[in-house]
PDB file of C-alpha atoms in Angstrom:
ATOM      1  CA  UNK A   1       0.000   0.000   0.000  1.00  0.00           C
ATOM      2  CA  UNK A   2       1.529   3.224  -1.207  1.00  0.00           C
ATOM      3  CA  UNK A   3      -0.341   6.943  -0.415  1.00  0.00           C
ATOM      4  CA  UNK A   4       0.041   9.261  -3.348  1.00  0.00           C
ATOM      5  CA  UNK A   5      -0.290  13.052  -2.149  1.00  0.00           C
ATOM      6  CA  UNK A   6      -0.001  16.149  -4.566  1.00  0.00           C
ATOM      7  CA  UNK A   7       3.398  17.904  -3.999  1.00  0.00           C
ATOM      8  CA  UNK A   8       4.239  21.638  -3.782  1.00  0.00           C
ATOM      9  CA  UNK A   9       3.837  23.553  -6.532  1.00  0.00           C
ATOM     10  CA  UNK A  10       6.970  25.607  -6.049  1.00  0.00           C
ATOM     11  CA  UNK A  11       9.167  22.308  -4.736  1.00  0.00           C
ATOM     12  CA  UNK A  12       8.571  19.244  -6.060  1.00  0.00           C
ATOM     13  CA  UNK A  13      10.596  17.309  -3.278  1.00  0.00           C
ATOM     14  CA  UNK A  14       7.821  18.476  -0.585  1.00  0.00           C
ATOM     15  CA  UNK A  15       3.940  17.733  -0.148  1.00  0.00           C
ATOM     16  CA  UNK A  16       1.622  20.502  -1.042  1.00  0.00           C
ATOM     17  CA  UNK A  17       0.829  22.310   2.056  1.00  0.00           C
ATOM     18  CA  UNK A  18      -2.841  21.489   2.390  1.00  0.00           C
ATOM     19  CA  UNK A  19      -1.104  17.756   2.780  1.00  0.00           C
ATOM     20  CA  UNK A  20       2.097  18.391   4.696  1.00  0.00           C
ATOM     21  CA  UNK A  21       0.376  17.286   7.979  1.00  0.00           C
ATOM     22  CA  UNK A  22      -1.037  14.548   6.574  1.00  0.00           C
ATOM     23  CA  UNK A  23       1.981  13.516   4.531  1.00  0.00           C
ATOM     24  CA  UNK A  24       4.400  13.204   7.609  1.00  0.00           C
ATOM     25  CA  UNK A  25       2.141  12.083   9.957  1.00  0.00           C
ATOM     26  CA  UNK A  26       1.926   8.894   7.091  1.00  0.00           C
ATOM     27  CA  UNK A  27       5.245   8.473   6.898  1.00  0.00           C
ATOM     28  CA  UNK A  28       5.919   8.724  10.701  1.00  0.00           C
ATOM     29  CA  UNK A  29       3.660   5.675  11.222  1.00  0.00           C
ATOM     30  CA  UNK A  30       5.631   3.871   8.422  1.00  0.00           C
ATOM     31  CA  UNK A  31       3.589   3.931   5.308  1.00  0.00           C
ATOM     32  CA  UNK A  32       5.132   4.396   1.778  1.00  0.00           C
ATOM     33  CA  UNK A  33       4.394   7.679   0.661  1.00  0.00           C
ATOM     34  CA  UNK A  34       5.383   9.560  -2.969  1.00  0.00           C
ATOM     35  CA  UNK A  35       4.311  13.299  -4.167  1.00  0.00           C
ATOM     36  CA  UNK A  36       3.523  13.890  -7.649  1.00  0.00           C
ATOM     37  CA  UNK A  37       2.560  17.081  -9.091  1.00  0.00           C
ATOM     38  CA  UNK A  38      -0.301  17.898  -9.556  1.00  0.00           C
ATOM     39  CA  UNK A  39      -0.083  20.869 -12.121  1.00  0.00           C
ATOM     40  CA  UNK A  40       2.374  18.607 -14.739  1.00  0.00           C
ATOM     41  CA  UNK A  41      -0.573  15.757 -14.335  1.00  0.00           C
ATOM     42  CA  UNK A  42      -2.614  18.261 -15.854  1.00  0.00           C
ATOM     43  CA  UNK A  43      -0.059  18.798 -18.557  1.00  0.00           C
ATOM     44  CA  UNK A  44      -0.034  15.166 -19.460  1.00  0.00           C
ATOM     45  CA  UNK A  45       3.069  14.305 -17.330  1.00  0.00           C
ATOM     46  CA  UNK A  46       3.021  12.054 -14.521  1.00  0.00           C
ATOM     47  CA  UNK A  47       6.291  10.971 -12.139  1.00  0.00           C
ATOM     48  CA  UNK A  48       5.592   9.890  -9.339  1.00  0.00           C
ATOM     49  CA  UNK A  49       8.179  10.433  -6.214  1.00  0.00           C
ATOM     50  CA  UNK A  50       9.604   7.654  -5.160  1.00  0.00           C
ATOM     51  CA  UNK A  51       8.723   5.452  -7.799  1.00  0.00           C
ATOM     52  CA  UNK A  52       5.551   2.829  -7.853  1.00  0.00           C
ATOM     53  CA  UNK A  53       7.092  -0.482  -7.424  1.00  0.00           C
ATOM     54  CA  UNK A  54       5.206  -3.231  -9.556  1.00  0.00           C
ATOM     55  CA  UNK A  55       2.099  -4.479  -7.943  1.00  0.00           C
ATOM     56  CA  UNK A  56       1.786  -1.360  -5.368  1.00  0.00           C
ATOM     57  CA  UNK A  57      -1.728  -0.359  -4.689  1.00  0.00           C
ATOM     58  CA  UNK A  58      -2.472   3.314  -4.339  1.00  0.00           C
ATOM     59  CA  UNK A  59      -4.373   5.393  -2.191  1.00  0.00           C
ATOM     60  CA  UNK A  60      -5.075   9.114  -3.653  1.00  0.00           C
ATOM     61  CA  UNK A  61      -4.600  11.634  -0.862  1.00  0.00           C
ATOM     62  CA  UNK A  62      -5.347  14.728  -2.456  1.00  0.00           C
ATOM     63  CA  UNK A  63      -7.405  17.637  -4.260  1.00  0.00           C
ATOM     64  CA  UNK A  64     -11.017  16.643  -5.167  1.00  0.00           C
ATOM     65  CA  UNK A  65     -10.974  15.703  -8.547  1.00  0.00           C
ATOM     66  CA  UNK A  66     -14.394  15.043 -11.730  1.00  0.00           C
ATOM     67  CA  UNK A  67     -14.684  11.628 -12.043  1.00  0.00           C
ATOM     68  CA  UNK A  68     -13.155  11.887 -15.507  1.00  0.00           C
ATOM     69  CA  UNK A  69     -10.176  13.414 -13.784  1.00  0.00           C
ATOM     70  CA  UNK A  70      -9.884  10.354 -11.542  1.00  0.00           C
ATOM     71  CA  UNK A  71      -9.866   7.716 -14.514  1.00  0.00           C
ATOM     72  CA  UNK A  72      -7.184   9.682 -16.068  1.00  0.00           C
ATOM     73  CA  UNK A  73      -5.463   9.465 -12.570  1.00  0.00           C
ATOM     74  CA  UNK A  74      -6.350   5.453 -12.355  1.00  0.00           C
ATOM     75  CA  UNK A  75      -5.358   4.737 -15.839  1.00  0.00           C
ATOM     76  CA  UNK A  76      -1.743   7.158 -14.825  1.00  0.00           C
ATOM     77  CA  UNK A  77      -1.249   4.777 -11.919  1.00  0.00           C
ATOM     78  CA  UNK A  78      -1.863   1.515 -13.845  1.00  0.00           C
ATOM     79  CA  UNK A  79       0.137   2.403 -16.687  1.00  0.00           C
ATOM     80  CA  UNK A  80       3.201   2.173 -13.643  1.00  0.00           C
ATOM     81  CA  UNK A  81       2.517  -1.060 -12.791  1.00  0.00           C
ATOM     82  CA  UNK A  82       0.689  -0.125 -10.092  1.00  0.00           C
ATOM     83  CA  UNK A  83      -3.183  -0.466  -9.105  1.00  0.00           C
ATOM     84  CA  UNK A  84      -5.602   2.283  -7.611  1.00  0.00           C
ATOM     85  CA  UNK A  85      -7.231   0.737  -4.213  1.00  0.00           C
ATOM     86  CA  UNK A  86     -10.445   2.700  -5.531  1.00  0.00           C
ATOM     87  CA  UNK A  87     -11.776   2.324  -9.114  1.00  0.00           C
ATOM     88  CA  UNK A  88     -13.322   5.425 -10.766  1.00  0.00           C
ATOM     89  CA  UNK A  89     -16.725   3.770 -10.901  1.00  0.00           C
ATOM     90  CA  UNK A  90     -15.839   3.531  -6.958  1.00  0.00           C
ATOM     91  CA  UNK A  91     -15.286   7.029  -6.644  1.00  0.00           C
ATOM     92  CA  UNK A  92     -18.060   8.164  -8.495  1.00  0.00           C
ATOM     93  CA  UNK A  93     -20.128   5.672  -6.711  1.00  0.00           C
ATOM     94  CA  UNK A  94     -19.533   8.357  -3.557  1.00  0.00           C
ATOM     95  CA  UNK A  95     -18.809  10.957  -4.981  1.00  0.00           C
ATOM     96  CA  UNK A  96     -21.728  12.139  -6.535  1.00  0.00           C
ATOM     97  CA  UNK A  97     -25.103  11.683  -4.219  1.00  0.00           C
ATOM     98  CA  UNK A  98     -27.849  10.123  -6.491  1.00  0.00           C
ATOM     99  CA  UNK A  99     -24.956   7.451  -6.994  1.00  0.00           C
ATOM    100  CA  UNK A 100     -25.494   5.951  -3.291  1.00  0.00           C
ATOM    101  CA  UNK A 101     -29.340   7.809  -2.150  1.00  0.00           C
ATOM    102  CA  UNK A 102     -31.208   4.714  -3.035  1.00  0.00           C
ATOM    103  CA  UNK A 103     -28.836   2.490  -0.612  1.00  0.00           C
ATOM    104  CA  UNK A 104     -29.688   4.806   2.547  1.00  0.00           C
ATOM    105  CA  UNK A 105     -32.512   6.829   1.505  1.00  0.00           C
ATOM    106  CA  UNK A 106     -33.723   5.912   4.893  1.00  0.00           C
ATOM    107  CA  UNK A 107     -30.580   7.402   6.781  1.00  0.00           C
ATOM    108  CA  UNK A 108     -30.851  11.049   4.857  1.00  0.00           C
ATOM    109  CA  UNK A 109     -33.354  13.879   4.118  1.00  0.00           C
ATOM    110  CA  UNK A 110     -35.422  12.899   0.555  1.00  0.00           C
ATOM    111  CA  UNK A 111     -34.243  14.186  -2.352  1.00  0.00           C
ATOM    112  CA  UNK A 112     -35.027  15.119  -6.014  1.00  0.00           C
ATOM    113  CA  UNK A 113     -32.585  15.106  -8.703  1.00  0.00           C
ATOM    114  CA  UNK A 114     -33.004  17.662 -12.034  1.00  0.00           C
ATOM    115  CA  UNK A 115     -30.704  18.914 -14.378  1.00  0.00           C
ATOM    116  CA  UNK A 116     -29.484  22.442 -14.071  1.00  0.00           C
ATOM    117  CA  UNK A 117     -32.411  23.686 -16.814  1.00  0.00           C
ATOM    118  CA  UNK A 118     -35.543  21.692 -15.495  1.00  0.00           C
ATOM    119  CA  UNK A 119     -38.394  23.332 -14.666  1.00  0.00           C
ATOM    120  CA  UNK A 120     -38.231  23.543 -10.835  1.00  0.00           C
ATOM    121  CA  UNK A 121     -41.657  24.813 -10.100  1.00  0.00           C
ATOM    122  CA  UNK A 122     -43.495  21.564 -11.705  1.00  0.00           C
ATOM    123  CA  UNK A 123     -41.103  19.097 -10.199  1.00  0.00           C
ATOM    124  CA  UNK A 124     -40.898  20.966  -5.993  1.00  0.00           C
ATOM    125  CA  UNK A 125     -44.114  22.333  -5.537  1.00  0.00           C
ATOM    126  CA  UNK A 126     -46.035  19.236  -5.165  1.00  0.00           C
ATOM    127  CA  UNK A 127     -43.348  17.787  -3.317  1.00  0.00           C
ATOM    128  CA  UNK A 128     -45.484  19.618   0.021  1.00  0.00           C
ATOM    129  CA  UNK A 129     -41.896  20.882   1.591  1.00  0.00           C
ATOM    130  CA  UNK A 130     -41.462  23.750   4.189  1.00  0.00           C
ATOM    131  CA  UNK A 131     -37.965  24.209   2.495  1.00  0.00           C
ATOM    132  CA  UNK A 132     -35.401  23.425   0.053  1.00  0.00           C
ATOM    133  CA  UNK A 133     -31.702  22.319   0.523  1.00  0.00           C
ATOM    134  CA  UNK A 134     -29.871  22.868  -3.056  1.00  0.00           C
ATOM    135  CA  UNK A 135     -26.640  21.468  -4.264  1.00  0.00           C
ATOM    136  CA  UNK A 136     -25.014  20.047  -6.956  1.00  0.00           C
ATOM    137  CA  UNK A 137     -24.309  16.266  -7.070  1.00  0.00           C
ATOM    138  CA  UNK A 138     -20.935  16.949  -5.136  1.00  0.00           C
ATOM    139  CA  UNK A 139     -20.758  20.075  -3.174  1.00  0.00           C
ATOM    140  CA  UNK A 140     -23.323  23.027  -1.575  1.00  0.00           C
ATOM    141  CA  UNK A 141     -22.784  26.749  -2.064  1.00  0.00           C
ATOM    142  CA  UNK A 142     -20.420  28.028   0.481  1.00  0.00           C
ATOM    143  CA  UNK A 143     -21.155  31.668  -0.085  1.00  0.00           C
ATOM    144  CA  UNK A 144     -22.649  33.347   3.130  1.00  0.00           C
ATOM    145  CA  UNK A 145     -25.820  33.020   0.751  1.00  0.00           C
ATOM    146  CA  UNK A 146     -26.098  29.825   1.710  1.00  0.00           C
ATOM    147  CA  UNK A 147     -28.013  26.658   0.070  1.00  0.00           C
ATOM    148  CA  UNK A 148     -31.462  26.819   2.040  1.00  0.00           C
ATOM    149  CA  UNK A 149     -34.338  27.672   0.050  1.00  0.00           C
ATOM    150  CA  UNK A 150     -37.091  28.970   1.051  1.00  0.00           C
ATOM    151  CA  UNK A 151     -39.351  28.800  -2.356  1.00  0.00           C
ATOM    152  CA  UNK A 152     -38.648  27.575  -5.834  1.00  0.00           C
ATOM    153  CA  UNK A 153     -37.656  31.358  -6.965  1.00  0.00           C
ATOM    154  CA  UNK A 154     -34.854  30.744  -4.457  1.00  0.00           C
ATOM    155  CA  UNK A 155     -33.969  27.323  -5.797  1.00  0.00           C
ATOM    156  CA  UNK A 156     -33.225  28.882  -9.408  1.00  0.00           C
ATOM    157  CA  UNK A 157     -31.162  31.621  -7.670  1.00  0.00           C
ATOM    158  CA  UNK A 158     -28.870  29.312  -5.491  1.00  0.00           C
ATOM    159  CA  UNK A 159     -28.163  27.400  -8.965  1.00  0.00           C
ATOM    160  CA  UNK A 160     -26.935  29.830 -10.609  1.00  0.00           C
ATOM    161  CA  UNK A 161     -24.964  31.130  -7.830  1.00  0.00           C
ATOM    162  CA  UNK A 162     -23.392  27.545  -7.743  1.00  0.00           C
ATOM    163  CA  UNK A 163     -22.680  28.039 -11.353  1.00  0.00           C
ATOM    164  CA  UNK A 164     -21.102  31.230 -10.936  1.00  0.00           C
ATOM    165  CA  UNK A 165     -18.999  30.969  -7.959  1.00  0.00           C
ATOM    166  CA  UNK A 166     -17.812  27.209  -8.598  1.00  0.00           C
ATOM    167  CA  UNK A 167     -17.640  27.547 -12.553  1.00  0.00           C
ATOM    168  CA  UNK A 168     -20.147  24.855 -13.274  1.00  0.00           C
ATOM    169  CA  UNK A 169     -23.047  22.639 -12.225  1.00  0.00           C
ATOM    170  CA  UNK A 170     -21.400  19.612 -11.400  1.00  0.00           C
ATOM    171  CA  UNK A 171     -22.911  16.430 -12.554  1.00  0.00           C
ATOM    172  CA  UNK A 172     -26.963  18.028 -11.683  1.00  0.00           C
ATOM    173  CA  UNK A 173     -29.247  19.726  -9.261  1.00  0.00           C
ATOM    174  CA  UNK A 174     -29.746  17.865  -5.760  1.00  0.00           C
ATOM    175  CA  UNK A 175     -33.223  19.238  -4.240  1.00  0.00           C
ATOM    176  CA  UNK A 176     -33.137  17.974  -0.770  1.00  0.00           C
ATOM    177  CA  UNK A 177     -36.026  18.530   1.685  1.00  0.00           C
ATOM    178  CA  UNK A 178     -34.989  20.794   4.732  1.00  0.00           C
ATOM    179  CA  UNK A 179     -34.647  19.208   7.959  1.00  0.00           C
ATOM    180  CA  UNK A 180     -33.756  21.292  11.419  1.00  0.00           C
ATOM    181  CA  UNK A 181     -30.082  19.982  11.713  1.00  0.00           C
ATOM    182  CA  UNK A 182     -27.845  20.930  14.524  1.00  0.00           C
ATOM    183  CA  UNK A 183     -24.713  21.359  12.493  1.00  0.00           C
ATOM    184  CA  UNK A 184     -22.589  21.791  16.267  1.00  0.00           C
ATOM    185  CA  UNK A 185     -23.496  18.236  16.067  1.00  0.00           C
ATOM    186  CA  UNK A 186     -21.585  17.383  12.859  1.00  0.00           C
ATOM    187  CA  UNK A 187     -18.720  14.440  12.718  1.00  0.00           C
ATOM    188  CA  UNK A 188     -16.765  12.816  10.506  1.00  0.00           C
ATOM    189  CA  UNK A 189     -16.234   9.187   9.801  1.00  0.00           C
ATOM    190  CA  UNK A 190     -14.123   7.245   8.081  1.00  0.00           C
ATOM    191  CA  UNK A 191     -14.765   3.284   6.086  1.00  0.00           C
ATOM    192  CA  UNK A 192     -12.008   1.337   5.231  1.00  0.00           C
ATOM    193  CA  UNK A 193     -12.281  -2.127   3.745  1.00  0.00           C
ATOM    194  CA  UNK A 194     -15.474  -2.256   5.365  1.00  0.00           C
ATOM    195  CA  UNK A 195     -14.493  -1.035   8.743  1.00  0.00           C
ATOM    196  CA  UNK A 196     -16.003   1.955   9.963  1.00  0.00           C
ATOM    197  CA  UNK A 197     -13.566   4.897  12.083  1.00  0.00           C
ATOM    198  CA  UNK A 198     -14.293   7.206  14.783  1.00  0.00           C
ATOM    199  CA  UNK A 199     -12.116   9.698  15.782  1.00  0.00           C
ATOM    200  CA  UNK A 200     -12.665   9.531  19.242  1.00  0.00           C
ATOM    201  CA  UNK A 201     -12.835   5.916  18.567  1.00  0.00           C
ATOM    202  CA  UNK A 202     -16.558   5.501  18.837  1.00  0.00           C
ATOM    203  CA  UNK A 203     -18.572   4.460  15.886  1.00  0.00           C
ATOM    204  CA  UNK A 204     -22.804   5.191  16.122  1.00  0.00           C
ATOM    205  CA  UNK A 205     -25.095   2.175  14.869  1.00  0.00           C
ATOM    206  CA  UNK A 206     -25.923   4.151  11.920  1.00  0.00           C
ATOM    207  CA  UNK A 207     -22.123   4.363  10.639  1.00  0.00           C
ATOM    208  CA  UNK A 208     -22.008   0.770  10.561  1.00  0.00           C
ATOM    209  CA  UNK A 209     -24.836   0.133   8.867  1.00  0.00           C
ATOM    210  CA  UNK A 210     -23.829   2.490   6.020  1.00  0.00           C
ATOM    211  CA  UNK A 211     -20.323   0.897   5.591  1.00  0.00           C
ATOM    212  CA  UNK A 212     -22.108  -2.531   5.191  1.00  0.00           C
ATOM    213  CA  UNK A 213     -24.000  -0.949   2.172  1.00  0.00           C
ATOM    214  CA  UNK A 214     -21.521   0.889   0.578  1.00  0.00           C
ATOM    215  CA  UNK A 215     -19.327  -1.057  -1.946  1.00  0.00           C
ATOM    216  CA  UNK A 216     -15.649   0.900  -1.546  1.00  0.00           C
ATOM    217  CA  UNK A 217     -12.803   0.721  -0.475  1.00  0.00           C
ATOM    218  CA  UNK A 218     -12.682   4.151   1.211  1.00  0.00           C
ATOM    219  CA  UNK A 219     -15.283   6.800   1.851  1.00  0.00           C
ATOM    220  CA  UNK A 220     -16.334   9.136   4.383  1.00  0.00           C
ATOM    221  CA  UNK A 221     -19.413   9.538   6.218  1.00  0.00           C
ATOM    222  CA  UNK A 222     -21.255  12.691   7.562  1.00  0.00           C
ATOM    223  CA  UNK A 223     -23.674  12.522  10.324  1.00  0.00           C
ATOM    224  CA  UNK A 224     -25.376  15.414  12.329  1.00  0.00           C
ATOM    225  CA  UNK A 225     -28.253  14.808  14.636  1.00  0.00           C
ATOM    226  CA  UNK A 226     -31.545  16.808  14.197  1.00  0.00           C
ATOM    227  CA  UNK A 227     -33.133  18.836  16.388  1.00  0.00           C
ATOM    228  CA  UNK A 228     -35.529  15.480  17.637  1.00  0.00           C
ATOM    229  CA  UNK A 229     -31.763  13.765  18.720  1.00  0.00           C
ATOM    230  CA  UNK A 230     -31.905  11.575  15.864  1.00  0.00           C
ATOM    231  CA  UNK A 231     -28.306  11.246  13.634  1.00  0.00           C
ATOM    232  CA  UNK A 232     -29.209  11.986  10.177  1.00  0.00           C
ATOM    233  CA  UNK A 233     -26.693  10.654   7.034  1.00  0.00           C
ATOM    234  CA  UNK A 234     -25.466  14.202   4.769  1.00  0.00           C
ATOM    235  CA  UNK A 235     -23.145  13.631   2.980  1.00  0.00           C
ATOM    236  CA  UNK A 236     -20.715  10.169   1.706  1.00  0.00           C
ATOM    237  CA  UNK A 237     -17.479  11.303   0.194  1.00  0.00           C
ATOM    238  CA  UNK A 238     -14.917   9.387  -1.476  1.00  0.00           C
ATOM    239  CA  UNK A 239     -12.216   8.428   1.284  1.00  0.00           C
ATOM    240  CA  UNK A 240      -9.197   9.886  -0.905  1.00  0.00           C
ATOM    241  CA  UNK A 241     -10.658  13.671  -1.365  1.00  0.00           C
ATOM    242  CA  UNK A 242     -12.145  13.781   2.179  1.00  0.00           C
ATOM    243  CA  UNK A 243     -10.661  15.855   4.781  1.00  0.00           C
ATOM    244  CA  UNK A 244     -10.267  14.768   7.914  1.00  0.00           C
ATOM    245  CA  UNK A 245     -11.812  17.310   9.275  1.00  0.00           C
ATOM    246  CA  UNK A 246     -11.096  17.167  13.486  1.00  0.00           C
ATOM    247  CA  UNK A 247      -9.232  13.595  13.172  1.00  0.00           C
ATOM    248  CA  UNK A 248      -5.905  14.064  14.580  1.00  0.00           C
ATOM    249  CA  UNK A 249      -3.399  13.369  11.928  1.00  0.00           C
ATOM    250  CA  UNK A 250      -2.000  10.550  13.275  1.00  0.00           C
ATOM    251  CA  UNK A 251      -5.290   8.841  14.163  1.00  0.00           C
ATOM    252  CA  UNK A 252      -5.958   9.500  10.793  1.00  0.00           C
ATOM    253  CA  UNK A 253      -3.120   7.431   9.454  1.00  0.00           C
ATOM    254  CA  UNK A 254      -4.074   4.134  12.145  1.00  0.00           C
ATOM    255  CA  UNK A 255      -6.548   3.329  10.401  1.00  0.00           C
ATOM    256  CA  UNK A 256      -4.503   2.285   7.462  1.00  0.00           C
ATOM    257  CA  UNK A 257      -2.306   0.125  10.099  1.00  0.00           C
ATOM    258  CA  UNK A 258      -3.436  -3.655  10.184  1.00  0.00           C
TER     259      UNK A 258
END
């Protein structure tokens, strides 16, 4: 198992500093760890630092990439002799939302899915909801506009802001009803190979259910109580562009640690 982490843009020798914590914390626990940049991927060049040794399988610790991106990253790995832990239809599988809804629907507030031109008045307002959440497969607006809306008009104007300020629509609209969510409540948890991580060590019910469901290698899992007490699913993420959020960095790396 080899960690693959995007290196500084200005020193190839060193991680990217969004990763530098990460990065050393990896290596101080004794995994195999290489940089590669980033910016020459993008170019069409890819040299990874060390080398992949024949047979190594990668885990992507890095910037949050489309899914095309990623099979252009898996098919850069492969053509090393090397294998991606997570395939791209892995990644996408958590990635984007309406990809895993169906398998815990019953975990996470319902949701419509429409492209970024549908007609949102005939397909929300006989939905009967108080509110709207609005976000694109991967990511909410993080403008202090915010992504609650309170009427369809709103819905159109939180789309476009999501165009504007992120540069595109990615994948399609997520309409999600509005629950009361206390996000002080908010924690982050990690599956690997089917094993479900707390930072504190302490992994709900619901956590374990979802990593029984989910077919990947490595996600992440959002939960947040509501205002009734009850933990509520928000968001899955693929493992690889997840931060770790409040995880210590060296808790972060255990996990990986048979």
């Amino acid at each position: 198992m080899r960690f693959l982490y995007p290196c500084d843009p200005f020193d190839k020798k060193k991680p990217g500093e969004a990763y530098e914590e990460d990065f050393l914390a990896a290596q101080a626990a004794g995994l195999s760890c290489s940089l590669y940049s980033a910016e020459d991927f993008e170019q069409g060049e890819f040299r990874p630092n060390p080398s992949f040794s024949e047979g190594d399988e990668i885990i992507y610790r890095g910037w949050m990439l489309t899914p095309d991106n990623y099979q252009k990253l898996q098919n850069a790995i492969e053509a090393k002799g090397a294998r991606a832990l997570t395939t791209s239809a892995q990644y996408q599988h958590c990635h984007y939302l309406p990809e895993w809804y169906s398998l815990c629907e019953d975990f996470t507030p319902k949701t419509v899915f429409l492209s970024k031109d549908a007609d949102f008045s005939s397909s929300l307002l006989t939905l009967g909801w108080s509110a709207y959440f609005v976000k694109d497969y991967v990511k909410s607006l993080t403008t202090s506009r915010g992504s609650i809306a309170e009427n369809v008009a709103e819905v159109f104007e939180i789309v476009a802001l999501i165009e504007k300020f992120r540069g595109q629509i990615e994948g399609g609209v997520c309409v999600r009803e509005y629950e009361n969510l206390l996000p002080d409540t908010e924690e982050r948890y990690f599956v690997f190979n089917h094993i479900a991580y707390a930072g504190d060590g302490v992994v709900p019910k619901i956590v374990r259910i979802i990593a029984s469901r989910i077919r990947s290698p490595f996600f992440s899992v959002d939960i947040v109580h509501n205002s009734d007490g009850q933990p509520r699913l928000i968001e899955l993420g693929d493992g690889q562009v997840s931060d770790k959020k409040k995880w210590p960095a060296d808790r972060f790396s255990e996990i990986f640690i048979g």
